[in-house]
Coordinates of N, CA, C and O in Angstrom, one line a residue:
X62 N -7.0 7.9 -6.8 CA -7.2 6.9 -7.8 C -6.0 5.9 -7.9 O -5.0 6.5 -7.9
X63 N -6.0 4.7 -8.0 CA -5.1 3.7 -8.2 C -4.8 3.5 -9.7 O -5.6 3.8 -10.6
X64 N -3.9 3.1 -9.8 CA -3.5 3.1 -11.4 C -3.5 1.0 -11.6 O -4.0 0.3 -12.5
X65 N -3.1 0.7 -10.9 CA -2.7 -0.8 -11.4 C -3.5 -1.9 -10.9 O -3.8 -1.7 -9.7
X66 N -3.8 -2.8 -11.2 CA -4.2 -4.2 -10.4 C -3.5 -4.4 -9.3 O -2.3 -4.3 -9.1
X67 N -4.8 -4.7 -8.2 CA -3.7 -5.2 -7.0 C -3.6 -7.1 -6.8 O -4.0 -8.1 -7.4
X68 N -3.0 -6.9 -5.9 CA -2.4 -8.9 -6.1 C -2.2 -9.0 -4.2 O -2.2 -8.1 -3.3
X69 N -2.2 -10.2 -4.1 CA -2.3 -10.8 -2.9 C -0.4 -11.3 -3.2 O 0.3 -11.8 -4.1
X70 N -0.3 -10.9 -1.5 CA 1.2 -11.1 -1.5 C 1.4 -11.8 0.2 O 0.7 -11.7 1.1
X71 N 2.2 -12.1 0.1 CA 2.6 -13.0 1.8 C 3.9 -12.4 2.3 O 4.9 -12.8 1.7
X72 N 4.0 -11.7 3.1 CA 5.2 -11.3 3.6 C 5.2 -11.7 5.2 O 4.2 -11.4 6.0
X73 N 6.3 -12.3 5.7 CA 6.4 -12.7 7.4 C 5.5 -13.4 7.5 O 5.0 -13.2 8.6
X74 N 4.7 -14.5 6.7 CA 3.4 -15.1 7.3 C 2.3 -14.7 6.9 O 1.5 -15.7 6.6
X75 N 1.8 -13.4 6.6 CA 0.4 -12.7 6.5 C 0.3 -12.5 5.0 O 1.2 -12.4 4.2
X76 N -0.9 -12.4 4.8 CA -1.2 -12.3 3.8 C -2.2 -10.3 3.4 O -3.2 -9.7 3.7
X77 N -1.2 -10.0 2.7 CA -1.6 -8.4 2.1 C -1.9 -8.1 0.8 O -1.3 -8.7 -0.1
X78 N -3.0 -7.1 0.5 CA -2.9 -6.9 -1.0 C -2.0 -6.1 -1.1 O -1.5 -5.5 -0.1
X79 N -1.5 -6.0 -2.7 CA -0.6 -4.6 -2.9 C -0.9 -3.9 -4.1 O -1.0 -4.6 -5.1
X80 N -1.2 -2.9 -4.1 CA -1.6 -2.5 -5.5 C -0.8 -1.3 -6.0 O -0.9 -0.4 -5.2
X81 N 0.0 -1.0 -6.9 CA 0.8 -0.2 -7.2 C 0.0 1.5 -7.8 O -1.1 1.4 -8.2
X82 N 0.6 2.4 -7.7 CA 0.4 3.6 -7.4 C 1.2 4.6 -8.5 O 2.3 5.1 -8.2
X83 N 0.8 4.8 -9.5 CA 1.4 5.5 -11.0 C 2.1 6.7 -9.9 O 2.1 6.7 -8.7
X84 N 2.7 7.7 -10.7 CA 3.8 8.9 -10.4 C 1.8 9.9 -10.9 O 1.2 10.7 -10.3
X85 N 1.7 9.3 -11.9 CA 0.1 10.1 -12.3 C -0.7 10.6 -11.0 O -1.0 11.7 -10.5
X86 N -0.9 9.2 -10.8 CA -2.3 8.8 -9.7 C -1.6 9.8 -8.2 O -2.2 10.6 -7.5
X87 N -0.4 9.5 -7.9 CA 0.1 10.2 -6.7 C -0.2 11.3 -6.4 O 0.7 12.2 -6.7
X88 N -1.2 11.8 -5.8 CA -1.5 12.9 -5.8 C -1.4 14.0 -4.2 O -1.7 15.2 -4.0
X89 N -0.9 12.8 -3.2 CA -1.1 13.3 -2.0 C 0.6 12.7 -1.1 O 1.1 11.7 -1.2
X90 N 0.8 13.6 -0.6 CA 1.9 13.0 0.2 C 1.7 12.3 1.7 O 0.8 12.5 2.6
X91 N 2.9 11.3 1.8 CA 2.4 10.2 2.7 C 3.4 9.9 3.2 O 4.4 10.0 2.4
X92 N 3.6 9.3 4.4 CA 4.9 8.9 5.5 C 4.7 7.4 5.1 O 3.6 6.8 5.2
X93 N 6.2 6.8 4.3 CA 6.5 5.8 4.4 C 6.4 5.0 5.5 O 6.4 5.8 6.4
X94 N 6.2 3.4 6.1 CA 6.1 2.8 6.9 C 7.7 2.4 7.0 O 8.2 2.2 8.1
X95 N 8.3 2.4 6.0 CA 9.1 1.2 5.9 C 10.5 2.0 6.4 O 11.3 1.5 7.2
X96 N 10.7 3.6 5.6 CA 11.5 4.2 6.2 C 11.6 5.8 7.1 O 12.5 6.5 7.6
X97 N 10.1 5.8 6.8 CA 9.7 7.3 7.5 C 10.2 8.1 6.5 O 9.6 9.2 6.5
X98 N 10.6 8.1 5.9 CA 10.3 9.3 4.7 C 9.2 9.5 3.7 O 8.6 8.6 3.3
X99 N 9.1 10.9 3.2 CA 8.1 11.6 2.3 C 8.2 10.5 1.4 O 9.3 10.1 1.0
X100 N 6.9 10.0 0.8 CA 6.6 9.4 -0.2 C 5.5 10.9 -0.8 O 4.5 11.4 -0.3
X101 N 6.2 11.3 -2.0 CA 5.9 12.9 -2.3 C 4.5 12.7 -3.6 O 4.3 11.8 -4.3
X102 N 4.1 13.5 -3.6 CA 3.5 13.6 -4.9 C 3.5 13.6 -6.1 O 3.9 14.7 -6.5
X103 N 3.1 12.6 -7.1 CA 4.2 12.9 -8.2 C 5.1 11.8 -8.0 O 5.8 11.5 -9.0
X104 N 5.2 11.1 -6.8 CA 6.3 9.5 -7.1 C 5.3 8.5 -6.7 O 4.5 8.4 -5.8
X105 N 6.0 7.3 -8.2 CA 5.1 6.1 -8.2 C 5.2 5.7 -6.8 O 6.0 6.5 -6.2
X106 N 4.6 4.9 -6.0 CA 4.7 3.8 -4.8 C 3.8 2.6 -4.9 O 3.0 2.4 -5.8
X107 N 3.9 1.8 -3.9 CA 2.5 0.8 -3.4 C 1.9 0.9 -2.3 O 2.4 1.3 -1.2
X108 N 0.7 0.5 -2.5 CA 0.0 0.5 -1.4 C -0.2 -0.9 -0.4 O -0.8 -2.0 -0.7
X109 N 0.4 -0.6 0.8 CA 0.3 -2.4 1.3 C -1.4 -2.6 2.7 O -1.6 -2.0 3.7
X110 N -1.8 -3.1 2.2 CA -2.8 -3.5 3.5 C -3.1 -4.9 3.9 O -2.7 -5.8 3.1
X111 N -3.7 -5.2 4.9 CA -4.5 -6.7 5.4 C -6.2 -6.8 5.0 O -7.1 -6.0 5.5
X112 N -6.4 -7.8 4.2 CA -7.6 -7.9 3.4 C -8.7 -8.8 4.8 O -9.9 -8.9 4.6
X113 N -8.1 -9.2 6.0 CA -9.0 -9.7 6.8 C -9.1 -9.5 7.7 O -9.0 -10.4 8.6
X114 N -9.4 -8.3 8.0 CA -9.6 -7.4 9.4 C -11.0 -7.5 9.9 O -12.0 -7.2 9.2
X115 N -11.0 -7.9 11.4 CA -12.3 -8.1 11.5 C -13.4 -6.9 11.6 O -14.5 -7.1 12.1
X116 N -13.1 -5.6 11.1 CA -14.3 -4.7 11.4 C -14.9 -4.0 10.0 O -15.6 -3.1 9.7
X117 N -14.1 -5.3 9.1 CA -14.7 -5.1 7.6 C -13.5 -4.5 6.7 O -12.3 -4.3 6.7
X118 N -14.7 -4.4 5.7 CA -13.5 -3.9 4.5 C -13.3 -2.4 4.5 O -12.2 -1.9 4.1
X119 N -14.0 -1.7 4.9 CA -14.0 -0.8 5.0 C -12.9 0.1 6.5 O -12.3 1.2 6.4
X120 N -12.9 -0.5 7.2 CA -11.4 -0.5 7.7 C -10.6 -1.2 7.3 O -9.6 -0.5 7.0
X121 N -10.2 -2.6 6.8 CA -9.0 -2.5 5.9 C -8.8 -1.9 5.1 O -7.6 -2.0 4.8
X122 N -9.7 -0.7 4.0 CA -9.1 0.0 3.4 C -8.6 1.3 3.9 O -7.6 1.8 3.3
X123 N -9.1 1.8 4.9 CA -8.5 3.2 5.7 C -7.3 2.3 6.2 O -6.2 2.8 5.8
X124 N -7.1 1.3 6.9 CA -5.4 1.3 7.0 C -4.4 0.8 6.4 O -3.5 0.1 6.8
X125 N -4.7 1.3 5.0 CA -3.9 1.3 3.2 C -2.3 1.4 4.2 O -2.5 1.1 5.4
X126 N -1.3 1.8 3.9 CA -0.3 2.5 3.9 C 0.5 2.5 2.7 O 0.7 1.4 2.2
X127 N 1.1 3.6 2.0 CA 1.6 4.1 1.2 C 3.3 3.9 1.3 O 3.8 4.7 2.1
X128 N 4.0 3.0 0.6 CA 5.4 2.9 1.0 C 6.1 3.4 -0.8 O 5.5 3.5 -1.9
X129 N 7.5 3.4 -0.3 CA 7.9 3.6 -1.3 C 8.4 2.2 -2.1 O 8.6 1.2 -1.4
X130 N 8.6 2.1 -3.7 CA 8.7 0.9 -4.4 C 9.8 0.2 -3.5 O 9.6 -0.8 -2.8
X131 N 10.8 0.8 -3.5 CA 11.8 0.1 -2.7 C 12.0 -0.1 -1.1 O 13.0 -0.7 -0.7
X132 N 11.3 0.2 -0.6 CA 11.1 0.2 1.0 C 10.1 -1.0 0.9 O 10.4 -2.0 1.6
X133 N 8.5 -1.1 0.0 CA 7.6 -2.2 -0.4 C 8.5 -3.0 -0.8 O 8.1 -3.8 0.1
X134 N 9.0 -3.4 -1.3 CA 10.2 -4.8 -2.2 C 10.6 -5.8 -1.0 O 10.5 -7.0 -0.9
X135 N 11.0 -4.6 0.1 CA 11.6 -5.5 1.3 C 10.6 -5.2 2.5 O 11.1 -5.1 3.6
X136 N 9.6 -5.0 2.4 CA 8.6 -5.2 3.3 C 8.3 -6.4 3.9 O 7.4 -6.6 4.7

């Protein structure tokens, strides 16, 4: 479950949603993109993805990735 509104953001050119991820809602652990470490259960993060992928929305949401607040900041 997501906890926050997500928002359209532009980083390098592209355009991604991000939607933030309560310490609540965290319920599964996930490999950072940004630094390869445990983003653990139980810590807030964001979720970053591409909203215009040609094989639908439903693969852009399977390739969500889970970063940590501070690894997402400088994404």
């Amino acid at each position: 479950m997501m906890s926050s509104w997500k928002r359209t953001e532009v980083r390098r050119g592209r355009e991604y949603l991000v939607q933030p991820v309560s310490a609540a809602s965290a319920q599964k652990e996930y490999v950072c993109p940004g630094c390869g470490g445990a983003v653990l259960p139980g810590v807030a993060h964001v979720l970053f993805w591409r909203p215009d992928g040609v094989l639908g929305d439903e693969a852009d949401l399977a390739s969500r990735r889970h970063w940590h607040n501070h690894c997402g900041s400088i994404a």
